[in-house]
Short mmCIF file of C-alpha atoms in Angstrom, two decimals:
data_model
loop_
_atom_site.label_atom_id
_atom_site.label_comp_id
_atom_site.label_asym_id
_atom_site.label_seq_id
_atom_site.Cartn_x
_atom_site.Cartn_y
_atom_site.Cartn_z
CA MET A 220 0.27 -0.05 0.09
CA ASN A 221 1.37 3.25 -0.93
CA LEU A 222 1.62 6.55 1.49
CA SER A 223 1.71 10.25 0.32
CA ALA A 224 1.87 13.71 1.55
CA GLU A 225 0.79 16.78 0.18
CA ASN A 226 2.35 20.11 1.25
CA LEU A 227 2.35 19.31 4.95
CA SER A 228 3.09 22.01 7.47
CA TRP A 229 3.12 21.80 11.30
CA ARG A 230 3.55 24.71 13.90
CA VAL A 231 3.85 24.59 17.44
CA HIS A 232 3.21 27.91 19.66
CA GLY A 233 4.26 30.16 16.26
CA HIS A 234 7.37 27.59 15.78
CA THR A 235 7.29 26.15 12.54
CA LEU A 236 8.48 22.36 12.65
CA LEU A 237 7.60 21.29 9.15
CA GLU A 238 7.06 23.47 6.24
CA ASN A 239 5.35 22.20 2.98
CA VAL A 240 6.66 18.88 2.55
CA SER A 241 5.43 16.53 -0.02
CA LEU A 242 6.39 12.88 -0.81
CA ALA A 243 5.20 9.73 -2.18
CA VAL A 244 6.45 6.39 -1.11
CA ALA A 245 5.48 3.43 -3.19
CA SER A 246 3.89 0.03 -2.13
CA GLY A 247 6.70 -2.20 -0.79
CA GLN A 248 9.24 0.35 -0.91
CA THR A 249 11.81 0.97 2.06
CA PHE A 250 11.99 5.01 2.47
CA GLY A 251 14.46 6.26 4.79
CA LEU A 252 14.54 9.71 6.43
CA VAL A 253 17.80 11.16 7.48
CA GLY A 254 18.49 14.32 9.01
CA PRO A 255 20.08 16.51 11.82
CA ASN A 256 18.15 16.45 15.08
CA GLY A 257 15.49 18.98 15.11
CA SER A 258 15.07 18.68 11.27
CA GLY A 259 11.23 17.28 11.65
CA LYS A 260 11.60 13.79 10.89
CA THR A 261 9.85 12.80 14.08
CA THR A 262 7.03 15.09 13.54
CA LEU A 263 6.64 14.02 9.71
CA LEU A 264 6.55 10.50 11.06
CA ARG A 265 3.78 11.26 13.47
CA LEU A 266 1.41 12.90 11.05
CA LEU A 267 2.08 10.30 8.20
CA ALA A 268 0.56 7.81 10.95
CA GLY A 269 -2.39 10.06 11.68
CA LEU A 270 -1.29 11.23 15.44
CA GLY A 271 -2.16 14.81 14.82
CA LYS A 272 -3.84 17.07 12.14
CA PRO A 273 -1.47 19.17 10.05
CA LYS A 274 -1.86 22.91 9.89
CA THR A 275 -1.75 22.83 5.97
CA GLY A 276 -1.71 19.87 3.67
CA ARG A 277 -3.03 16.32 3.95
CA VAL A 278 -1.44 12.49 4.24
CA LEU A 279 -3.30 10.20 1.69
CA LEU A 280 -3.47 6.16 2.64
CA GLY A 281 -3.96 4.33 -0.73
CA GLY A 282 -5.23 7.85 -2.14
CA THR A 283 -8.04 8.26 0.62
CA PRO A 284 -7.12 11.27 3.15
CA LEU A 285 -6.56 10.17 7.01
CA ALA A 286 -8.53 12.92 7.78
CA ARG A 287 -11.66 10.51 6.60
CA MET A 288 -10.79 7.72 8.07
CA ARG A 289 -11.44 6.48 11.75
CA GLN A 290 -8.19 5.76 13.72
CA ARG A 291 -9.31 2.13 14.08
CA HIS A 292 -9.27 1.78 10.57
CA ILE A 293 -5.76 3.27 10.26
CA ALA A 294 -4.58 1.41 12.79
CA GLN A 295 -5.42 -1.60 10.76
CA SER A 296 -3.13 -0.38 8.18
CA ILE A 297 -0.28 1.81 9.74
CA ALA A 298 2.02 1.07 12.67
CA LEU A 299 4.16 3.44 14.30
CA VAL A 300 7.34 2.38 16.51
CA GLU A 301 8.24 5.46 18.34
CA GLN A 302 11.53 6.31 19.97
CA GLN A 303 10.07 6.42 23.42
CA ALA A 304 6.68 4.71 24.91
CA GLU A 305 6.81 4.14 28.81
CA THR A 306 4.23 2.80 31.31
CA THR A 307 4.07 2.46 34.88
CA ASP A 308 1.80 -0.48 34.72
CA ARG A 309 2.70 -3.98 35.62
CA ILE A 310 2.61 -5.78 32.50
CA GLN A 311 4.53 -8.42 30.84
CA VAL A 312 6.31 -8.21 27.44
CA ARG A 313 4.11 -10.81 25.86
CA GLN A 314 0.82 -8.37 27.10
CA VAL A 315 2.79 -5.52 25.53
CA VAL A 316 3.05 -7.34 22.04
CA ALA A 317 -0.53 -8.37 22.39
CA LEU A 318 -1.87 -4.66 22.36
CA GLY A 319 -0.74 -4.58 18.47
CA ARG A 320 -3.99 -7.20 17.76
CA THR A 321 -6.02 -4.32 19.31
CA PRO A 322 -7.22 -2.70 16.26
CA PHE A 323 -8.81 -5.97 14.89
CA LEU A 324 -10.92 -6.88 18.07
CA SER A 325 -14.35 -5.93 18.95
CA ALA A 326 -17.54 -7.23 20.50
CA LEU A 327 -17.74 -9.36 17.22
CA ARG A 328 -14.61 -10.71 16.84
CA ALA A 329 -12.74 -11.84 20.30
CA TRP A 330 -9.34 -12.84 20.81
CA ALA A 331 -8.65 -16.24 18.92
CA LYS A 332 -5.98 -18.55 18.46
CA GLU A 333 -4.83 -17.03 15.37
CA ASP A 334 -3.83 -14.14 17.40
CA ASP A 335 -1.87 -15.91 19.63
CA ALA A 336 0.24 -17.18 16.83
CA ILE A 337 0.83 -13.89 15.34
CA VAL A 338 2.24 -12.37 18.83
CA ASP A 339 4.44 -15.61 19.35
CA GLN A 340 5.99 -15.27 15.76
CA ALA A 341 6.35 -11.44 16.39
CA LEU A 342 8.29 -12.22 19.74
CA VAL A 343 10.37 -14.92 17.49
CA ASP A 344 10.90 -12.32 14.96
CA VAL A 345 12.83 -9.73 17.64
CA ASP A 346 14.35 -12.76 19.59
CA MET A 347 12.55 -11.72 22.54
CA ALA A 348 10.47 -15.06 23.10
CA HIS A 349 12.43 -16.40 25.85
CA MET A 350 11.42 -12.92 27.61
CA ALA A 351 7.66 -12.99 26.98
CA GLY A 352 7.09 -13.73 30.80
CA ARG A 353 9.11 -10.51 32.10
CA LEU A 354 7.79 -7.42 33.53
CA TRP A 355 8.34 -4.19 31.17
CA HIS A 356 9.80 -2.26 33.92
CA THR A 357 12.79 -5.08 34.45
CA LEU A 358 13.76 -4.58 30.47
CA SER A 359 16.83 -2.62 29.42
CA GLY A 360 16.17 0.17 26.75
CA GLY A 361 17.40 -2.40 23.95
CA GLU A 362 14.97 -4.77 24.85
CA ARG A 363 12.03 -2.57 25.31
CA GLN A 364 12.73 -1.13 22.00
CA ARG A 365 12.50 -4.91 20.39
CA VAL A 366 9.33 -5.32 22.33
CA HIS A 367 7.69 -2.21 20.64
CA ILE A 368 8.74 -3.45 16.99
CA ALA A 369 7.17 -6.63 18.17
CA ARG A 370 3.91 -5.16 18.95
CA ALA A 371 4.15 -3.37 15.75
CA LEU A 372 4.73 -6.63 13.82
CA ALA A 373 2.01 -8.17 15.58
CA GLN A 374 -0.30 -5.16 14.35
CA GLN A 375 0.36 -6.98 10.53
CA PRO A 376 0.17 -3.53 9.15
CA LYS A 377 0.45 -2.98 5.25
CA ILE A 378 2.75 0.24 6.33
CA LEU A 379 5.20 0.61 9.07
CA LEU A 380 6.69 3.27 10.38
CA LEU A 381 9.88 3.29 12.57
CA ASP A 382 11.43 6.35 14.61
CA GLU A 383 15.28 5.36 14.97
CA PRO A 384 14.46 1.64 15.55
CA THR A 385 18.19 1.04 16.26
CA ASN A 386 18.76 3.21 19.07
CA HIS A 387 19.73 1.43 22.28
CA LEU A 388 20.54 -1.85 20.21
CA ASP A 389 23.77 -3.40 20.49
CA ILE A 390 25.42 -4.28 17.05
CA ARG A 391 23.99 -7.60 16.54
CA HIS A 392 20.32 -6.63 17.05
CA GLN A 393 21.07 -3.52 15.05
CA LEU A 394 21.84 -5.62 11.88
CA SER A 395 18.88 -8.21 12.79
CA ILE A 396 16.24 -5.70 12.88
CA LEU A 397 17.28 -3.83 9.81
CA GLU A 398 17.47 -6.99 8.17
CA LEU A 399 14.00 -8.00 9.27
CA VAL A 400 12.71 -4.77 8.26
CA ARG A 401 14.16 -5.28 4.78
CA GLN A 402 12.78 -8.60 4.09
CA LEU A 403 9.02 -7.61 5.34
CA PRO A 404 6.64 -7.69 2.02
CA ILE A 405 4.95 -4.18 3.00
CA THR A 406 5.70 -0.52 2.87
CA VAL A 407 8.40 0.97 5.14
CA ILE A 408 9.33 4.43 6.35
CA ILE A 409 12.54 4.51 8.85
CA THR A 410 14.06 7.62 10.43
CA LEU A 411 17.74 6.95 11.16
CA HIS A 412 20.91 8.78 12.07
CA ASP A 413 23.47 6.21 10.87
CA LEU A 414 24.19 7.24 7.02
CA ASN A 415 25.51 4.20 6.35
CA GLN A 416 22.32 1.95 7.52
CA ALA A 417 20.28 4.76 5.67
CA MET A 418 22.19 3.69 2.33
CA THR A 419 20.51 0.28 2.42
CA CYS A 420 17.03 2.04 1.69
CA ASP A 421 15.53 1.96 -1.92
CA ARG A 422 14.85 5.65 -1.47
CA LEU A 423 15.78 8.49 0.79
CA GLY A 424 14.41 11.92 1.82
CA ILE A 425 16.58 14.47 3.63
CA MET A 426 14.99 16.85 6.25
CA ASP A 427 16.60 19.90 6.99
CA GLY A 428 15.23 22.65 9.11
CA GLY A 429 11.53 21.32 8.75
CA GLN A 430 11.92 20.85 4.92
CA LEU A 431 12.49 17.87 2.68
CA VAL A 432 15.34 19.19 0.76
CA GLY A 433 16.42 16.13 -1.22
CA VAL A 434 14.66 12.83 -2.41
CA GLY A 435 15.77 10.00 -4.33
CA LYS A 436 18.17 6.84 -4.58
CA PRO A 437 21.13 7.10 -1.42
CA GLY A 438 23.83 7.66 -3.81
CA GLU A 439 21.85 10.40 -5.79
CA VAL A 440 20.88 12.35 -2.34
CA LEU A 441 23.81 11.86 -0.31
CA THR A 442 26.31 13.94 -2.23
CA PRO A 443 29.34 15.71 -0.95
CA THR A 444 27.61 19.31 -1.18
CA ARG A 445 24.64 17.91 0.74
CA LEU A 446 26.46 16.22 3.31
CA GLN A 447 28.25 19.31 3.98
CA GLN A 448 25.35 21.54 3.68
CA THR A 449 23.01 19.46 5.96
CA PHE A 450 25.34 17.71 8.26
CA GLY A 451 28.23 19.61 8.56
CA VAL A 452 30.71 17.09 7.28
CA GLN A 453 32.76 15.79 4.37
CA ALA A 454 32.62 12.40 3.75
CA GLU A 455 34.31 9.71 0.75
CA LEU A 456 32.47 6.78 -0.65
CA LEU A 457 34.58 3.64 -0.34
CA ALA A 458 33.66 -0.40 -1.40
CA GLY A 459 33.17 -2.49 1.50
CA ASP A 460 34.26 -6.05 1.51
CA ASN A 461 30.71 -7.35 0.21
CA GLY A 462 30.58 -4.90 -2.42
CA GLU A 463 27.89 -2.40 -0.57
CA GLN A 464 29.16 1.25 -0.55
CA VAL A 465 30.48 2.46 2.63
CA MET A 466 30.68 6.35 3.67
CA ARG A 467 33.67 7.45 5.63
CA PHE A 468 33.24 10.84 7.57
CA TYR A 469 35.24 13.95 8.42
CA HIS A 470 34.85 17.14 9.94
CA ALA A 471 34.20 19.58 7.46
#
């Protein structure tokens, strides 16, 4: 399923966080969002998820404006993994992941064995099945992040939005989560700080000062000029051992 934005703007207390952002992400594509801290990536991701009404513009899911859809129906197609989501409740890991099934439950559709199987598989996918009975407050930051991702996977979305999903993860789980995301047969929009990780996306959008200043294939938009203007660094492109391109950075 495709997702698009038309002329999105967002302001808080007179401060512009997004200004006239338009983009289109095709079905099945992995689209990366990169940019400095405060550039508007998280704000854009939340508007794409339907969590907030833009001051101007609109978001369309499969051609239908989100503003015309009920939140329950949006949640049946779009899952968002935010950077932080805390709770003081004494809740177990499996219960957190099971929340991903909420949009599909109703008075006419009770919890079923199918839901158990979906939750179990989501826990396996993020390597947290062995911690299914652990209490949330006993988890490390990285473990909580993997549980958030499992909850989103249990939602079985057509579009998965991930805000810095590798934050707090050790390198092994960073690689495994990114590989899992790449293999999903769905549309993915992911914000990343690591530009080498971003190089593996199908397309990239570069945010700077609340604006989308570049969109295209990673090698086309992460140019030396753009890297210096937006990130304040110089870079050279190297060939990795596996044939993939790797960037090495220097102070501008």
